[in-house]
CSV table of C-alpha atoms and ligand atoms in Angstrom, one decimal:
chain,number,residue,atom,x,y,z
Z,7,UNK,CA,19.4,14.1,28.4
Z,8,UNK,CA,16.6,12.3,26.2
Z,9,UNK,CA,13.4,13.9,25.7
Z,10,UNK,CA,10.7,12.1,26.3
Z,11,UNK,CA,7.2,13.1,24.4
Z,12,UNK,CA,4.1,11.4,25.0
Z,13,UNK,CA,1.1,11.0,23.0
Z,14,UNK,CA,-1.9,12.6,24.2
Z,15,UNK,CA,-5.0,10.3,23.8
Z,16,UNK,CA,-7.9,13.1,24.5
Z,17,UNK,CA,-10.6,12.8,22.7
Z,18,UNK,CA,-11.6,16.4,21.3
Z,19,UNK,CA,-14.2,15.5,19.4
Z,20,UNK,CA,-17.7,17.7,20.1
Z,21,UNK,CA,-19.3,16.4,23.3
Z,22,UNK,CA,-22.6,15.1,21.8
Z,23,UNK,CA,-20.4,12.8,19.1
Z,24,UNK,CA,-18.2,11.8,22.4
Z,25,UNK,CA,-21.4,10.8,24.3
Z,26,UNK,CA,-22.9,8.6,21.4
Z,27,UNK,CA,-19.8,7.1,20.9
Z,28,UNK,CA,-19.8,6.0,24.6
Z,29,UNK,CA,-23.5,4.6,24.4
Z,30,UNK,CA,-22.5,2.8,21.2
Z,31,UNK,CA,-19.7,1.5,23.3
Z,32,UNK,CA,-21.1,-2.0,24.1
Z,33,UNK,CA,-22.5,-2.5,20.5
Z,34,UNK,CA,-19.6,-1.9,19.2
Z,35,UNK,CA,-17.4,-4.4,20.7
Z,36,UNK,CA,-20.3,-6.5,20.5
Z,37,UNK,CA,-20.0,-6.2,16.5
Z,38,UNK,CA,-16.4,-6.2,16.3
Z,39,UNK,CA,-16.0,-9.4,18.0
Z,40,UNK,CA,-18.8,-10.9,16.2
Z,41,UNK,CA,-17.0,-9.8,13.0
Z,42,UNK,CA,-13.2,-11.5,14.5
Z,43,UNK,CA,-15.1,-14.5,15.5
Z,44,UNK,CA,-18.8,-15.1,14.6
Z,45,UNK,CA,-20.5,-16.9,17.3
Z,46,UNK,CA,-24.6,-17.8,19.5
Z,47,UNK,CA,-27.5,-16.5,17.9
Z,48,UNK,CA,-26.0,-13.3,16.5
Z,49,UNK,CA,-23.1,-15.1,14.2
Z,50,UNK,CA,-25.7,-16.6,11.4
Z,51,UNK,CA,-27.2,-13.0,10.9
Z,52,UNK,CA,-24.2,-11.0,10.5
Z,53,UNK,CA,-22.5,-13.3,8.7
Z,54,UNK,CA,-25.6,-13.0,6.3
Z,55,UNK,CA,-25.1,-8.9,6.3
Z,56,UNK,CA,-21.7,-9.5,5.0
Z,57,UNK,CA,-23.0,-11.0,1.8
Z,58,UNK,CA,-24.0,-7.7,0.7
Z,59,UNK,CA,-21.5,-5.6,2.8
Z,60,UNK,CA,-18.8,-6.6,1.4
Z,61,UNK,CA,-19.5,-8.1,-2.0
Z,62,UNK,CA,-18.2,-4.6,-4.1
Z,63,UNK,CA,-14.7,-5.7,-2.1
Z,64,UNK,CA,-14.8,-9.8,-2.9
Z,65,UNK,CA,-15.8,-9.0,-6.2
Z,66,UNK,CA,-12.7,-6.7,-7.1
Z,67,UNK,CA,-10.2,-9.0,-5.1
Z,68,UNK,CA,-11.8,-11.9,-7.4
Z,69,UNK,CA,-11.1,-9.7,-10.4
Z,70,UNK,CA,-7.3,-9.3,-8.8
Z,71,UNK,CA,-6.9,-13.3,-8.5
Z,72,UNK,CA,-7.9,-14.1,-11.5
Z,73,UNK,CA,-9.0,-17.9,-11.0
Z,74,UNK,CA,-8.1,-20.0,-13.6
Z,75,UNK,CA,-10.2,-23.3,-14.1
Z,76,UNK,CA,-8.5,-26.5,-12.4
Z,77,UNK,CA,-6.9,-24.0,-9.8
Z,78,UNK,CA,-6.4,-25.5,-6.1
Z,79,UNK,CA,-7.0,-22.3,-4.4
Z,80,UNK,CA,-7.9,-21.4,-0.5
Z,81,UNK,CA,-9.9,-18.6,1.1
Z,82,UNK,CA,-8.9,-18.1,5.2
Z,83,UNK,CA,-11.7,-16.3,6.9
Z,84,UNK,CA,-14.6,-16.9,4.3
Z,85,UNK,CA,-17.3,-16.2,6.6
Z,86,UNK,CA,-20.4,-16.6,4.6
Z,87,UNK,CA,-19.3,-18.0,1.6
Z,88,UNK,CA,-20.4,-16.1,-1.0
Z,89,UNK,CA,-17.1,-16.0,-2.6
Z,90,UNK,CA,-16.3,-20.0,-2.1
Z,91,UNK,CA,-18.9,-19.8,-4.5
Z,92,UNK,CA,-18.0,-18.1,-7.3
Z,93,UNK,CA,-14.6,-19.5,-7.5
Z,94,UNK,CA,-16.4,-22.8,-7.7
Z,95,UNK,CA,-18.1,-21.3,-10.7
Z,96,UNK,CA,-15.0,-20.3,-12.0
Z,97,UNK,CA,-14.0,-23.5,-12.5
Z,98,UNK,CA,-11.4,-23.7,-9.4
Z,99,UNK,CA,-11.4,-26.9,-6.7
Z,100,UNK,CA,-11.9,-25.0,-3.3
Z,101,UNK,CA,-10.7,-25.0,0.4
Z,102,UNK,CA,-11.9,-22.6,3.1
Z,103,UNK,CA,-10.5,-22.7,6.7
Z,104,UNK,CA,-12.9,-20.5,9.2
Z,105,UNK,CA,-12.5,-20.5,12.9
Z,106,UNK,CA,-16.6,-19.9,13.4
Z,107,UNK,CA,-18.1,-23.5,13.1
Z,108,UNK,CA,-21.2,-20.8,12.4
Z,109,UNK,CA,-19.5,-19.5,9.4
Z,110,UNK,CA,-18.4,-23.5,8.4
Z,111,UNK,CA,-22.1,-24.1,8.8
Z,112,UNK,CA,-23.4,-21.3,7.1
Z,113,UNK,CA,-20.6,-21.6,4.3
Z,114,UNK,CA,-22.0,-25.0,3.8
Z,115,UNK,CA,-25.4,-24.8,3.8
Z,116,UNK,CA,-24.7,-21.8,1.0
Z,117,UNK,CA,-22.5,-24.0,-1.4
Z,118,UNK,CA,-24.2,-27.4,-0.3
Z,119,UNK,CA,-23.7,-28.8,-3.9
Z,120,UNK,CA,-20.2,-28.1,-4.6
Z,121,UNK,CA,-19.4,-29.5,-1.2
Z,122,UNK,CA,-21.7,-32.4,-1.8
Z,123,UNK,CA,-19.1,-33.0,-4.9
Z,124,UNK,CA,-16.0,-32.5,-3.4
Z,125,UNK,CA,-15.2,-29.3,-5.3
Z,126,UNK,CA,-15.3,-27.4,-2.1
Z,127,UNK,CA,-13.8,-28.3,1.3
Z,128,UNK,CA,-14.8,-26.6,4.1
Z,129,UNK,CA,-12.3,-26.7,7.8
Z,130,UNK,CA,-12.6,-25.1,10.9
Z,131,UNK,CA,-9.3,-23.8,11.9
Z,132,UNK,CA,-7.1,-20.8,12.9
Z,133,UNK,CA,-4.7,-20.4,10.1
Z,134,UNK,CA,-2.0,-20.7,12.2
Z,135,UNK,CA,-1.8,-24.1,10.9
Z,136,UNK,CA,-3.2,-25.0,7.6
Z,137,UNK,CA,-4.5,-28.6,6.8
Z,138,UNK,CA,-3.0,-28.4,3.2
Z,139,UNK,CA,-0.3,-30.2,1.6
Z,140,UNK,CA,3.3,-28.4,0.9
Z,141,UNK,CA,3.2,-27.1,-2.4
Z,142,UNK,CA,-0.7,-28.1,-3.3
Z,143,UNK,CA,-2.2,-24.6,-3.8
Z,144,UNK,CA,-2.2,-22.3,-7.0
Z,145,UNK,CA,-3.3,-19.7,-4.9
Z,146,UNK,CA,-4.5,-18.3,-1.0
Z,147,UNK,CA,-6.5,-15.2,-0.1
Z,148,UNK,CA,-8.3,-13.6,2.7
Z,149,UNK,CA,-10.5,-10.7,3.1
Z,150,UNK,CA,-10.9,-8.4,6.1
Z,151,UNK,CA,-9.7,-11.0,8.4
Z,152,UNK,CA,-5.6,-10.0,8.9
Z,153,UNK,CA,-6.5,-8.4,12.2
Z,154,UNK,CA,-8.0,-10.9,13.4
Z,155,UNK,CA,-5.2,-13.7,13.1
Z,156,UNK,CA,-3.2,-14.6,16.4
Z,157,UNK,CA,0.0,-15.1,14.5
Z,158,UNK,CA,-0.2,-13.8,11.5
Z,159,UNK,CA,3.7,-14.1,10.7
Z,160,UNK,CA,3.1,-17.7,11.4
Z,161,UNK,CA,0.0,-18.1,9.0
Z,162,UNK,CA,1.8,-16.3,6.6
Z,163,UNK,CA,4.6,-18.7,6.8
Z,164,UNK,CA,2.3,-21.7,6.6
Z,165,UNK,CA,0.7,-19.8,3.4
Z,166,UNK,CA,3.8,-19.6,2.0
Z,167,UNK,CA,4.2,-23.2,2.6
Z,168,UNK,CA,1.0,-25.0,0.9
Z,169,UNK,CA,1.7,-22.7,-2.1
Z,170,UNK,CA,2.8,-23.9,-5.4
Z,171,UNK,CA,6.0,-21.9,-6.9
Z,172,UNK,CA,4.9,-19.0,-8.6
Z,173,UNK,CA,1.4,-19.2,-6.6
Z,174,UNK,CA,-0.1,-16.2,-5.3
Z,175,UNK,CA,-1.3,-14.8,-2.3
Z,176,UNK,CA,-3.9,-11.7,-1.8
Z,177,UNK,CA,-4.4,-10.1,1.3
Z,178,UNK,CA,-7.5,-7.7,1.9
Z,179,UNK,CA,-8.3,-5.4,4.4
Z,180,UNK,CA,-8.3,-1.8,5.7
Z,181,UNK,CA,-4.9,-0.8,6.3
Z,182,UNK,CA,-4.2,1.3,9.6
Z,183,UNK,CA,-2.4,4.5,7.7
Z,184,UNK,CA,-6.3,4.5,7.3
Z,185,UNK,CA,-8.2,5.5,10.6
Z,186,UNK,CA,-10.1,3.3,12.3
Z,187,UNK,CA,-14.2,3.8,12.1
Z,188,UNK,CA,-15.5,4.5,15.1
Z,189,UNK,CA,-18.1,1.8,14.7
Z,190,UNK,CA,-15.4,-0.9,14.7
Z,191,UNK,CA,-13.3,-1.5,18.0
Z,192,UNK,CA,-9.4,-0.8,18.2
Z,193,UNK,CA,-9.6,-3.4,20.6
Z,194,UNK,CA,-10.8,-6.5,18.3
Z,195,UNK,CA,-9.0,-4.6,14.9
Z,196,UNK,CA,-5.5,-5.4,15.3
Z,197,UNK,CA,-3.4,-2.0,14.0
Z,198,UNK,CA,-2.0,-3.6,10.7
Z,199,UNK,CA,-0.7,-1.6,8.1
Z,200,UNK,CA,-0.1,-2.2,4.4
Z,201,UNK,CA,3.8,-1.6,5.4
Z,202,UNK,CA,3.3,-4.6,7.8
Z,203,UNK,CA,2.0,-6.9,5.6
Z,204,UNK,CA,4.4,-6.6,3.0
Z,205,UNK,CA,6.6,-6.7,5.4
Z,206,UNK,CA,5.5,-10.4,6.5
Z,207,UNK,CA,5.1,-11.4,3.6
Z,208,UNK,CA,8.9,-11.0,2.7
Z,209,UNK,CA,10.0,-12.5,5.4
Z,210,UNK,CA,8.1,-15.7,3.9
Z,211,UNK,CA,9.9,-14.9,0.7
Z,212,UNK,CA,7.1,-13.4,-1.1
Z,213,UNK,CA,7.1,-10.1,-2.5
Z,214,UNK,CA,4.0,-8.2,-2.3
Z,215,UNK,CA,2.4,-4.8,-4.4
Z,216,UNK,CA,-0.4,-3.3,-3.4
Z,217,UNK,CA,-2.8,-2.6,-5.9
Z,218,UNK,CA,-6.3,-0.1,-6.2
Z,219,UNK,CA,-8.9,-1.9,-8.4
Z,220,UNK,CA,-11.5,0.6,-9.6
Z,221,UNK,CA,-14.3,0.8,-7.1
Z,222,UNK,CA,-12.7,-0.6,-4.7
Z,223,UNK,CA,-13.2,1.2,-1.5
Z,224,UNK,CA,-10.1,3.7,-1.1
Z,225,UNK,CA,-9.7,2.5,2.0
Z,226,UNK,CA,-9.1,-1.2,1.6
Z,227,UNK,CA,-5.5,-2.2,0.7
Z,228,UNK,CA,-5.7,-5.3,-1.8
Z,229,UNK,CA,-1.9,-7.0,-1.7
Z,230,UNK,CA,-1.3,-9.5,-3.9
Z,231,UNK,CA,2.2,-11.1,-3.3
Z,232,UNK,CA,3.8,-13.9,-5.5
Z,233,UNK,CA,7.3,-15.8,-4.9
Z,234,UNK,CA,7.6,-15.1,-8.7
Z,235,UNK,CA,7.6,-11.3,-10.5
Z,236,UNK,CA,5.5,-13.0,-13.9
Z,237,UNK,CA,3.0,-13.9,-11.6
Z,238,UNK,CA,2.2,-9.9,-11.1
Z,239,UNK,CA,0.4,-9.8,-14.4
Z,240,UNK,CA,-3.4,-8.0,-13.7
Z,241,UNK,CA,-6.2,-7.3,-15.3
Z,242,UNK,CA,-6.2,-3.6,-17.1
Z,243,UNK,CA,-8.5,-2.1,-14.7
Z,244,UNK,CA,-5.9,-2.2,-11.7
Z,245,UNK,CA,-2.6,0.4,-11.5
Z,246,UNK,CA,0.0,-1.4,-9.2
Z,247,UNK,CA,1.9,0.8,-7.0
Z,248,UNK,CA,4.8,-0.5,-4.4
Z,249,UNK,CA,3.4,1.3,-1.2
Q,329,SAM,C1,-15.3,-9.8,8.8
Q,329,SAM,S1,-15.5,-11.5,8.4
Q,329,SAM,C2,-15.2,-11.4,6.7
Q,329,SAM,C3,-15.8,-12.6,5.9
Q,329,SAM,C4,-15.5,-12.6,4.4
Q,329,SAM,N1,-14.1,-12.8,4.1
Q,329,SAM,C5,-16.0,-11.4,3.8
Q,329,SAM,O1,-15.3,-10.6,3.2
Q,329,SAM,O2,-17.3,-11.2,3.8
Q,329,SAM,C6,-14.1,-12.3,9.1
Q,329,SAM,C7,-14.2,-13.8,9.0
Q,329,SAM,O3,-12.9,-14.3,9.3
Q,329,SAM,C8,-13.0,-15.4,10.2
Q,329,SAM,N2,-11.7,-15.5,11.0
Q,329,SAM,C9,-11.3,-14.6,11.9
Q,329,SAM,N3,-10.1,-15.0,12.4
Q,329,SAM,C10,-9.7,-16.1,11.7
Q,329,SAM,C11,-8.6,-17.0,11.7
Q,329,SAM,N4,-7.6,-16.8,12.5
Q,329,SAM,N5,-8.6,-18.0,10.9
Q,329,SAM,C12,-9.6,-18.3,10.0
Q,329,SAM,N6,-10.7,-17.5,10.0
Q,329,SAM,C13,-10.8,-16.4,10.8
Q,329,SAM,C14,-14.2,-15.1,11.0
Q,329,SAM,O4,-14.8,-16.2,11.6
Q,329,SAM,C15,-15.1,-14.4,10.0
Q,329,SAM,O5,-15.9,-15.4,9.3
């Protein structure tokens, strides 16, 4: 006879930290969906709190992709654009897919001169098809935004498609062997773990590492994944580590 055990979902935290976490309820979700989906009057100004929020993490997964000038490289999820922009500045011709005309406008309006040029395309879209040639980029990245995809083994196998050989692919975002903050709903956060991802990613034929650049936040697994092992070389300041 099988036994049969089942998780108990009680919350034992201390009463007062249950009750604020009730009342936060609404603005929670509210945030969280904003976050999967920027949208109305709210969507402009939280995408602008991201540009400081989360530059320490763009700014190591930068480090980690190492653009080389005349790349063709795409950023799914881009949200405000602050990081469409230094890869323009890094010498690298630029495509963003975003499913938040908000965040396409806002993107925009931030890079106006590199679009203006053609340096820098901007799309709306979903990811789980990309508007990209086969074989036409050097590399693809996304940050905090794996949750958030419908399909994700199906954008990962159209990644895996527009890359070039030995192009590479770096996935950010806060692994679930991490808990979930409170202030960011289970219900918008899809329960993704760095396991996972490397797991999809090989069944698209490319073999990911995750790697801890210094000052990164411990809690944010950077992947980087390549259908070639030469293509693994990284700057000093990371220690790769198979998780
Ligand atoms: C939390 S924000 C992160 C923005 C930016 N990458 C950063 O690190 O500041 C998530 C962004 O991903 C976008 N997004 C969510 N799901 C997406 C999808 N399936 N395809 C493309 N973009 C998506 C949202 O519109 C939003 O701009």
């Amino acid at each position: 006879m099988p036994v049969l055990t089942r998780q108990c979902s009680l919350d034992r935290r201390p009463w007062p930290q249950r009750a604020l976490s009730i009342a936060t309820r609404p603005l929670t979700r509210y945030l969280s969906a904003q976050a999967a989906h920027p949208h109305g009057l709210g969507g402009p100004l939280i995408g602008r709190l991201w540009v400081k929020e989360t530059a320490k993490t763009n700014d190591a997964a930068l480090e980690l992709l190492a653009p080389r000038p005349g790349e063709d490289i795409l950023e799914i999820g881009f949200g405000p654009g602050r990081t469409l922009g230094l890869l323009v500045e890094r010498g690298a011709r630029v495509t963003g897919v975003d499913v938040s005309e908000e965040m396409v406008r806002l993107a925009g309006r931030r890079n106006s001169e590199p679009v203006r040029t053609g340096v820098l395309t901007l799309h709306r879209g979903d990811g789980v098809t990309l508007p990209l040639d086969d074989d036409s980029q050097d590399a693809v990245f996304a940050v905090h935004n794996l949750y958030f995809w419908s399909k994700p083994e199906a954008t990962i196998a159209e990644i895996a498609r527009v890359l070039r050989p030995g192009g590479r692919v770096l996935m950010v975002f806060r692994g679930r062997e991490h808990p979930l903050p409170n202030r960011l709903d289970p219900e918008v956060y899809a329960d993704v773990t760095t396991d996972q991802c490397i797991a999809w990613l090989a069944s698209a034929g490319l073999e990911g590492q995750c790697h801890h650049p210094d000052g990164a936040p411990s809690e944010v697994s950077f992947v980087l994944a390549s259908a070639h092992r030469e293509a693994f070389a990284t700057p000093d300041s990371t220690h790769a580590g198979q998780v």
